[in-house]
PDB file of C-alpha atoms in Angstrom:
ATOM      1  CA  LEU C  25       2.462 -12.477 -41.342  1.00 44.00           C
ATOM      2  CA  VAL C  26       1.174 -15.030 -43.838  1.00 41.00           C
ATOM      3  CA  SER C  27      -0.339 -14.895 -47.303  1.00 53.00           C
ATOM      4  CA  PRO C  28      -4.146 -14.693 -47.672  1.00 59.00           C
ATOM      5  CA  MET C  29      -4.105 -18.213 -49.114  1.00 58.00           C
ATOM      6  CA  LEU C  30      -2.443 -19.651 -45.987  1.00 51.00           C
ATOM      7  CA  ALA C  31      -4.280 -17.512 -43.441  1.00 54.00           C
ATOM      8  CA  PRO C  32      -7.177 -19.993 -42.872  1.00 62.00           C
ATOM      9  CA  LEU C  33      -4.683 -22.777 -42.144  1.00 51.00           C
ATOM     10  CA  TRP C  34      -2.667 -20.560 -39.791  1.00 49.00           C
ATOM     11  CA  GLN C  35      -5.771 -19.533 -37.864  1.00 57.00           C
ATOM     12  CA  SER C  36      -6.484 -23.156 -36.956  1.00 59.00           C
ATOM     13  CA  THR C  37      -3.012 -23.934 -35.606  1.00 63.00           C
ATOM     14  CA  PRO C  38      -2.396 -24.552 -31.879  1.00 66.00           C
ATOM     15  CA  VAL C  39      -0.267 -21.391 -31.771  1.00 61.00           C
ATOM     16  CA  MET C  40      -3.176 -19.179 -32.810  1.00 61.00           C
ATOM     17  CA  GLN C  41      -5.534 -20.970 -30.453  1.00 70.00           C
ATOM     18  CA  LYS C  42      -3.135 -20.277 -27.594  1.00 74.00           C
ATOM     19  CA  LEU C  43      -2.803 -16.622 -28.576  1.00 83.00           C
ATOM     20  CA  GLY C  44      -6.589 -16.387 -28.659  1.00 89.00           C
ATOM     21  CA  TRP C  45      -6.826 -17.817 -25.137  1.00 91.00           C
ATOM     22  CA  ILE C  46      -4.211 -15.344 -23.878  1.00 93.00           C
ATOM     23  CA  LYS C  47      -6.198 -12.473 -25.391  1.00 94.00           C
ATOM     24  CA  GLN C  48      -9.461 -13.711 -23.862  1.00 96.00           C
ATOM     25  CA  ARG C  49      -8.058 -14.165 -20.372  1.00 97.00           C
ATOM     26  CA  THR C  50      -6.291 -10.791 -20.486  1.00 96.00           C
ATOM     27  CA  GLU C  51      -9.498  -9.001 -21.452  1.00 97.00           C
ATOM     28  CA  PHE C  52     -11.546 -10.865 -18.826  1.00 98.00           C
ATOM     29  CA  ILE C  53      -9.111 -10.089 -16.002  1.00 98.00           C
ATOM     30  CA  ASP C  54      -8.517  -6.495 -17.084  1.00 98.00           C
ATOM     31  CA  ARG C  55     -12.247  -5.822 -17.044  1.00 98.00           C
ATOM     32  CA  VAL C  56     -12.547  -7.138 -13.487  1.00 98.00           C
ATOM     33  CA  VAL C  57      -9.470  -5.153 -12.399  1.00 98.00           C
ATOM     34  CA  LYS C  58     -10.936  -1.938 -13.824  1.00 97.00           C
ATOM     35  CA  GLN C  59     -14.272  -2.648 -12.160  1.00 97.00           C
ATOM     36  CA  PHE C  60     -12.529  -3.210  -8.831  1.00 98.00           C
ATOM     37  CA  LEU C  61     -10.602   0.050  -9.176  1.00 96.00           C
ATOM     38  CA  SER C  62     -13.759   1.971 -10.067  1.00 96.00           C
ATOM     39  CA  GLU C  63     -15.537   0.630  -6.972  1.00 96.00           C
ATOM     40  CA  THR C  64     -12.755   1.325  -4.494  1.00 95.00           C
ATOM     41  CA  GLU C  65     -11.233   4.513  -3.214  1.00 86.00           C
ATOM     42  CA  SER C  66      -8.052   5.433  -1.395  1.00 87.00           C
ATOM     43  CA  GLU C  67      -5.986   2.394  -0.409  1.00 94.00           C
ATOM     44  CA  ARG C  68      -6.521  -0.962  -2.151  1.00 96.00           C
ATOM     45  CA  GLN C  69      -4.364  -3.874  -3.257  1.00 96.00           C
ATOM     46  CA  VAL C  70      -4.145  -6.451  -6.018  1.00 97.00           C
ATOM     47  CA  LEU C  71      -2.560  -9.855  -5.466  1.00 98.00           C
ATOM     48  CA  LEU C  72      -1.226 -11.632  -8.561  1.00 98.00           C
ATOM     49  CA  VAL C  73      -0.881 -15.336  -7.747  1.00 98.00           C
ATOM     50  CA  GLY C  74       1.528 -16.923 -10.196  1.00 97.00           C
ATOM     51  CA  ALA C  75       2.259 -13.478 -11.634  1.00 97.00           C
ATOM     52  CA  GLY C  76       4.607 -14.681 -14.359  1.00 96.00           C
ATOM     53  CA  TYR C  77       5.340 -11.797 -16.718  1.00 94.00           C
ATOM     54  CA  ASP C  78       2.050 -10.035 -16.002  1.00 94.00           C
ATOM     55  CA  THR C  79       2.434  -6.279 -16.658  1.00 93.00           C
ATOM     56  CA  ARG C  80      -0.531  -4.971 -14.676  1.00 95.00           C
ATOM     57  CA  ALA C  81       1.657  -3.580 -11.894  1.00 93.00           C
ATOM     58  CA  LEU C  82       3.355  -1.469 -14.556  1.00 92.00           C
ATOM     59  CA  ARG C  83       0.233  -0.541 -16.474  1.00 92.00           C
ATOM     60  CA  PHE C  84      -1.600   0.704 -13.377  1.00 92.00           C
ATOM     61  CA  ARG C  85       1.428   2.106 -11.523  1.00 88.00           C
ATOM     62  CA  SER C  86       0.259   5.732 -11.770  1.00 87.00           C
ATOM     63  CA  LEU C  87      -2.830   5.174  -9.581  1.00 90.00           C
ATOM     64  CA  ARG C  88      -2.482   6.463  -6.047  1.00 89.00           C
ATOM     65  CA  GLY C  89      -3.174   4.186  -3.106  1.00 92.00           C
ATOM     66  CA  LEU C  90      -2.879   1.046  -5.215  1.00 94.00           C
ATOM     67  CA  SER C  91      -0.398  -1.688  -4.280  1.00 94.00           C
ATOM     68  CA  PHE C  92       0.435  -4.774  -6.320  1.00 96.00           C
ATOM     69  CA  PHE C  93       1.784  -7.960  -4.745  1.00 97.00           C
ATOM     70  CA  GLU C  94       3.207 -10.716  -6.929  1.00 98.00           C
ATOM     71  CA  VAL C  95       3.882 -14.368  -6.108  1.00 98.00           C
ATOM     72  CA  ASP C  96       5.874 -16.685  -8.347  1.00 98.00           C
ATOM     73  CA  LEU C  97       8.946 -18.903  -8.509  1.00 98.00           C
ATOM     74  CA  PRO C  98      12.214 -17.242  -7.408  1.00 98.00           C
ATOM     75  CA  GLU C  99      13.770 -17.479 -10.872  1.00 98.00           C
ATOM     76  CA  VAL C 100      10.695 -15.879 -12.480  1.00 97.00           C
ATOM     77  CA  ILE C 101      10.667 -13.064  -9.922  1.00 96.00           C
ATOM     78  CA  LYS C 102      14.368 -12.411 -10.512  1.00 96.00           C
ATOM     79  CA  ALA C 103      14.049 -12.281 -14.306  1.00 96.00           C
ATOM     80  CA  LYS C 104      10.943 -10.121 -14.181  1.00 95.00           C
ATOM     81  CA  THR C 105      12.531  -7.669 -11.736  1.00 92.00           C
ATOM     82  CA  THR C 106      15.429  -7.199 -14.152  1.00 93.00           C
ATOM     83  CA  MET C 107      13.066  -6.629 -17.063  1.00 93.00           C
ATOM     84  CA  ARG C 108      10.894  -4.253 -15.055  1.00 92.00           C
ATOM     85  CA  THR C 109      13.860  -2.159 -13.920  1.00 89.00           C
ATOM     86  CA  ARG C 110      15.177  -1.903 -17.476  1.00 91.00           C
ATOM     87  CA  PHE C 111      11.766  -0.873 -18.802  1.00 90.00           C
ATOM     88  CA  LEU C 112      11.287   1.837 -16.177  1.00 89.00           C
ATOM     89  CA  GLU C 113      14.769   3.202 -16.767  1.00 88.00           C
ATOM     90  CA  GLU C 114      14.025   3.430 -20.476  1.00 91.00           C
ATOM     91  CA  GLN C 115      10.880   5.353 -19.571  1.00 87.00           C
ATOM     92  CA  GLY C 116      12.939   7.796 -17.513  1.00 88.00           C
ATOM     93  CA  CYS C 117      11.699   6.504 -14.161  1.00 84.00           C
ATOM     94  CA  PHE C 118      14.898   6.015 -12.157  1.00 68.00           C
ATOM     95  CA  ALA C 119      13.298   5.776  -8.698  1.00 65.00           C
ATOM     96  CA  PRO C 120      10.329   3.425  -9.170  1.00 62.00           C
ATOM     97  CA  ALA C 121       8.233   2.206  -6.295  1.00 65.00           C
ATOM     98  CA  PRO C 122       9.562  -1.099  -4.942  1.00 67.00           C
ATOM     99  CA  THR C 123       8.084  -4.263  -6.375  1.00 74.00           C
ATOM    100  CA  LEU C 124       6.289  -6.229  -3.664  1.00 95.00           C
ATOM    101  CA  THR C 125       7.135  -9.796  -4.543  1.00 97.00           C
ATOM    102  CA  LEU C 126       7.088 -13.137  -2.772  1.00 98.00           C
ATOM    103  CA  PRO C 127       9.402 -15.715  -4.384  1.00 98.00           C
ATOM    104  CA  ALA C 128       7.758 -19.052  -3.682  1.00 98.00           C
ATOM    105  CA  ASN C 129       6.929 -22.460  -5.082  1.00 98.00           C
ATOM    106  CA  LEU C 130       3.150 -22.602  -4.756  1.00 98.00           C
ATOM    107  CA  ASN C 131       3.187 -26.387  -4.559  1.00 98.00           C
ATOM    108  CA  ALA C 132       4.962 -25.965  -1.221  1.00 98.00           C
ATOM    109  CA  LYS C 133       3.606 -22.567  -0.153  1.00 98.00           C
ATOM    110  CA  ALA C 134      -0.110 -23.117  -0.833  1.00 98.00           C
ATOM    111  CA  GLY C 135      -2.094 -22.460   2.331  1.00 98.00           C
ATOM    112  CA  ARG C 136       0.546 -20.055   3.665  1.00 98.00           C
ATOM    113  CA  VAL C 137       0.712 -17.441   0.893  1.00 98.00           C
ATOM    114  CA  ILE C 138      -1.101 -14.689   2.822  1.00 98.00           C
ATOM    115  CA  GLU C 139       1.118 -15.347   5.828  1.00 98.00           C
ATOM    116  CA  GLY C 140       4.200 -14.964   3.633  1.00 98.00           C
ATOM    117  CA  LEU C 141       2.942 -11.678   2.168  1.00 98.00           C
ATOM    118  CA  MET C 142       2.372  -9.945   5.500  1.00 98.00           C
ATOM    119  CA  PRO C 143       6.030  -8.900   6.047  1.00 97.00           C
ATOM    120  CA  LEU C 144       5.894  -7.203   2.635  1.00 97.00           C
ATOM    121  CA  GLY C 145       3.055  -4.953   3.729  1.00 96.00           C
ATOM    122  CA  PHE C 146       0.085  -6.992   2.536  1.00 97.00           C
ATOM    123  CA  ARG C 147      -2.964  -5.917   4.536  1.00 97.00           C
ATOM    124  CA  ARG C 148      -6.207  -7.424   5.728  1.00 96.00           C
ATOM    125  CA  ASP C 149      -7.860  -4.049   6.274  1.00 95.00           C
ATOM    126  CA  VAL C 150      -8.028  -2.738   2.695  1.00 96.00           C
ATOM    127  CA  PRO C 151     -10.104  -4.067  -0.225  1.00 97.00           C
ATOM    128  CA  THR C 152      -8.270  -6.739  -2.196  1.00 98.00           C
ATOM    129  CA  LEU C 153      -8.553  -8.245  -5.647  1.00 98.00           C
ATOM    130  CA  ILE C 154      -6.912 -11.641  -6.128  1.00 98.00           C
ATOM    131  CA  VAL C 155      -5.888 -12.647  -9.651  1.00 98.00           C
ATOM    132  CA  VAL C 156      -5.180 -16.297 -10.490  1.00 98.00           C
ATOM    133  CA  GLU C 157      -4.112 -16.538 -14.124  1.00 98.00           C
ATOM    134  CA  ALA C 158      -2.906 -19.749 -15.784  1.00 97.00           C
ATOM    135  CA  VAL C 159      -0.940 -20.993 -12.769  1.00 98.00           C
ATOM    136  CA  LEU C 160      -3.064 -23.823 -11.372  1.00 98.00           C
ATOM    137  CA  PHE C 161      -1.949 -26.026 -14.284  1.00 96.00           C
ATOM    138  CA  TYR C 162       1.372 -26.361 -12.484  1.00 97.00           C
ATOM    139  CA  LEU C 163       0.012 -27.287  -9.059  1.00 98.00           C
ATOM    140  CA  SER C 164      -0.771 -30.714  -7.677  1.00 98.00           C
ATOM    141  CA  PRO C 165      -4.438 -31.249  -6.784  1.00 98.00           C
ATOM    142  CA  PRO C 166      -3.714 -31.001  -3.013  1.00 98.00           C
ATOM    143  CA  ALA C 167      -1.786 -27.740  -3.486  1.00 98.00           C
ATOM    144  CA  LYS C 168      -4.504 -26.372  -5.762  1.00 98.00           C
ATOM    145  CA  ALA C 169      -7.152 -27.167  -3.143  1.00 98.00           C
ATOM    146  CA  LYS C 170      -5.102 -25.574  -0.329  1.00 98.00           C
ATOM    147  CA  LEU C 171      -4.487 -22.418  -2.325  1.00 98.00           C
ATOM    148  CA  LEU C 172      -8.120 -21.912  -3.293  1.00 98.00           C
ATOM    149  CA  ARG C 173      -9.289 -22.622   0.257  1.00 98.00           C
ATOM    150  CA  GLU C 174      -6.804 -20.079   1.584  1.00 98.00           C
ATOM    151  CA  MET C 175      -8.052 -17.434  -0.837  1.00 98.00           C
ATOM    152  CA  ALA C 176     -11.676 -18.244  -0.004  1.00 97.00           C
ATOM    153  CA  LEU C 177     -11.054 -17.799   3.730  1.00 97.00           C
ATOM    154  CA  PHE C 178      -9.299 -14.489   3.121  1.00 97.00           C
ATOM    155  CA  LEU C 179     -12.135 -13.217   0.933  1.00 97.00           C
ATOM    156  CA  ALA C 180     -14.709 -14.276   3.528  1.00 96.00           C
ATOM    157  CA  GLU C 181     -12.864 -12.148   6.054  1.00 95.00           C
ATOM    158  CA  GLN C 182     -12.689  -9.250   3.588  1.00 95.00           C
ATOM    159  CA  ARG C 183     -16.394  -9.551   2.756  1.00 93.00           C
ATOM    160  CA  ARG C 184     -17.298  -8.396   6.257  1.00 90.00           C
ATOM    161  CA  GLU C 185     -16.130  -4.866   5.456  1.00 93.00           C
ATOM    162  CA  TRP C 186     -15.265  -4.803   1.757  1.00 94.00           C
ATOM    163  CA  PRO C 187     -17.792  -6.387  -0.639  1.00 93.00           C
ATOM    164  CA  GLN C 188     -15.634  -5.124  -3.486  1.00 95.00           C
ATOM    165  CA  ALA C 189     -13.034  -7.771  -2.577  1.00 97.00           C
ATOM    166  CA  ARG C 190     -13.060 -10.387  -5.309  1.00 98.00           C
ATOM    167  CA  LEU C 191     -11.127 -13.185  -6.958  1.00 98.00           C
ATOM    168  CA  VAL C 192     -10.814 -13.436 -10.728  1.00 98.00           C
ATOM    169  CA  LEU C 193      -9.573 -16.705 -12.156  1.00 98.00           C
ATOM    170  CA  THR C 194      -8.730 -17.889 -15.669  1.00 98.00           C
ATOM    171  CA  ASP C 195      -7.342 -21.338 -15.129  1.00 98.00           C
ATOM    172  CA  ASN C 196      -7.765 -25.077 -15.026  1.00 98.00           C
ATOM    173  CA  LEU C 197      -9.671 -26.402 -12.006  1.00 98.00           C
ATOM    174  CA  ALA C 198      -9.414 -30.138 -12.684  1.00 98.00           C
ATOM    175  CA  PRO C 199      -9.901 -32.542 -11.057  1.00 98.00           C
ATOM    176  CA  PHE C 200     -12.396 -30.531  -9.008  1.00 98.00           C
ATOM    177  CA  LEU C 201     -14.258 -28.882 -11.876  1.00 98.00           C
ATOM    178  CA  ARG C 202     -14.235 -30.039 -15.501  1.00 98.00           C
ATOM    179  CA  SER C 203     -17.693 -28.969 -16.650  1.00 98.00           C
ATOM    180  CA  PRO C 204     -18.409 -25.912 -18.837  1.00 98.00           C
ATOM    181  CA  ALA C 205     -21.758 -25.357 -17.109  1.00 98.00           C
ATOM    182  CA  ARG C 206     -22.226 -22.265 -14.955  1.00 98.00           C
ATOM    183  CA  SER C 207     -24.352 -24.263 -12.501  1.00 98.00           C
ATOM    184  CA  ASP C 208     -21.498 -26.686 -11.871  1.00 98.00           C
ATOM    185  CA  ALA C 209     -19.035 -23.843 -11.395  1.00 98.00           C
ATOM    186  CA  ALA C 210     -21.418 -22.150  -8.973  1.00 98.00           C
ATOM    187  CA  ALA C 211     -21.752 -25.385  -6.999  1.00 98.00           C
ATOM    188  CA  TYR C 212     -17.975 -25.801  -6.833  1.00 98.00           C
ATOM    189  CA  PHE C 213     -17.354 -22.283  -5.566  1.00 98.00           C
ATOM    190  CA  ASN C 214     -20.294 -22.610  -3.191  1.00 97.00           C
ATOM    191  CA  GLU C 215     -18.444 -25.499  -1.529  1.00 97.00           C
ATOM    192  CA  LEU C 216     -15.577 -23.053  -0.968  1.00 97.00           C
ATOM    193  CA  SER C 217     -18.012 -20.499   0.513  1.00 96.00           C
ATOM    194  CA  MET C 218     -17.636 -18.231  -2.503  1.00 97.00           C
ATOM    195  CA  ASP C 219     -20.360 -16.802  -4.708  1.00 97.00           C
ATOM    196  CA  LEU C 220     -20.028 -16.809  -8.477  1.00 98.00           C
ATOM    197  CA  VAL C 221     -20.479 -13.397 -10.102  1.00 98.00           C
ATOM    198  CA  GLU C 222     -19.460 -14.184 -13.685  1.00 98.00           C
ATOM    199  CA  HIS C 223     -18.523 -17.368 -15.485  1.00 98.00           C
ATOM    200  CA  SER C 224     -17.588 -18.723 -18.872  1.00 98.00           C
ATOM    201  CA  SER C 225     -15.273 -21.466 -20.079  1.00 97.00           C
ATOM    202  CA  LEU C 226     -13.126 -22.690 -22.945  1.00 96.00           C
ATOM    203  CA  TRP C 227     -12.571 -26.067 -24.530  1.00 95.00           C
ATOM    204  CA  GLY C 228     -15.426 -27.891 -22.852  1.00 97.00           C
ATOM    205  CA  GLY C 229     -14.524 -26.726 -19.361  1.00 98.00           C
ATOM    206  CA  ALA C 230     -10.766 -27.280 -19.561  1.00 97.00           C
ATOM    207  CA  ILE C 231     -10.345 -23.581 -18.806  1.00 97.00           C
ATOM    208  CA  GLN C 232     -12.603 -21.790 -16.362  1.00 98.00           C
ATOM    209  CA  PHE C 233     -13.169 -18.028 -16.387  1.00 98.00           C
ATOM    210  CA  ALA C 234     -14.586 -17.127 -12.980  1.00 98.00           C
ATOM    211  CA  HIS C 235     -15.208 -13.901 -11.106  1.00 98.00           C
ATOM    212  CA  VAL C 236     -16.188 -14.683  -7.519  1.00 98.00           C
ATOM    213  CA  GLN C 237     -16.619 -13.009  -4.157  1.00 97.00           C
ATOM    214  CA  GLY C 238     -16.211 -14.331  -0.653  1.00 96.00           C
ATOM    215  CA  ARG C 239     -19.092 -15.037   1.661  1.00 92.00           C
ATOM    216  CA  ASP C 240     -19.177 -13.589   5.160  1.00 81.00           C
ATOM    217  CA  GLN C 241     -19.997 -16.662   7.188  1.00 73.00           C
ATOM    218  CA  ARG C 242     -20.960 -14.668  10.288  1.00 67.00           C
ATOM    219  CA  THR C 243     -24.283 -13.559   8.792  1.00 53.00           C
ATOM    220  CA  PRO C 244     -26.624 -15.226   6.253  1.00 52.00           C
ATOM    221  CA  GLY C 245     -26.448 -12.362   3.781  1.00 46.00           C
ATOM    222  CA  GLY C 246     -22.906 -11.276   4.443  1.00 43.00           C
ATOM    223  CA  SER C 247     -24.118  -7.670   4.687  1.00 42.00           C
ATOM    224  CA  SER C 248     -21.717  -4.837   5.291  1.00 41.00           C
ATOM    225  CA  ARG C 249     -21.766  -1.146   6.000  1.00 38.00           C
ATOM    226  CA  HIS C 250     -19.878  -0.683   2.715  1.00 40.00           C
ATOM    227  CA  GLU C 251     -22.443  -2.642   0.650  1.00 39.00           C
ATOM    228  CA  GLY C 252     -23.687   0.418  -1.173  1.00 34.00           C
ATOM    229  CA  ARG C 253     -20.376   0.918  -2.930  1.00 33.00           C
ATOM    230  CA  VAL C 254     -20.670  -2.195  -5.072  1.00 32.00           C
ATOM    231  CA  GLY C 255     -21.661  -1.816  -8.714  1.00 32.00           C
ATOM    232  CA  SER C 256     -23.507  -4.397 -10.781  1.00 30.00           C
ATOM    233  CA  SER C 257     -21.764  -6.947 -12.960  1.00 33.00           C
ATOM    234  CA  GLY C 258     -22.881  -8.711 -16.090  1.00 33.00           C
ATOM    235  CA  VAL C 259     -22.763 -12.464 -16.450  1.00 32.00           C
ATOM    236  CA  SER C 260     -21.485 -14.386 -19.451  1.00 36.00           C
ATOM    237  CA  GLY C 261     -21.450 -18.033 -20.218  1.00 37.00           C
TER     238      GLY C 261
END
């Protein structure tokens, strides 16, 4: 795109830094999604909170027993539905599975997202992966706290039967967490009754990359009859 002489200058621009962050978060989330899919069988679901123009529902649409639920602003949902329909038609898929979407302003809906998803077929009795990608920037601190608490409570409930249930987050957690240190991130998620599996950060803690699981508060270890299905995960950062 640019001459070799200008390439070093281009690499240091804010545009390239942003593209780099998009690439990093996509790779981090995709790896967790693939791990979740490899550890689960039959029916499972992925919840994309602040889905934006995320294409994972399209990329993984051929897998049986997998449902995607997306939450975002009404205007984003409308535009994305149009784009999705056009794409599938161009691919020769004229009867695609319905998109399970919840049009909502998360500043108002935080704390009641799961409740709003239930009429769409969202379930409490199948393993769930929750994806929070670059959406918390747009939420007020109270809404951000309500949303994360809601997800933590849902994952605690899931943990009782499905240790594969996880949350993967690539987002800003200020004012609650600004540090790049893994120990500080672990302490923050511990306050939410979630256990940190993986962590790294960007820009001195401005962006947190976190892979966490809920904690079954009924028993100290949160043990489950499905515990043996969980694979190991590496830790970065």
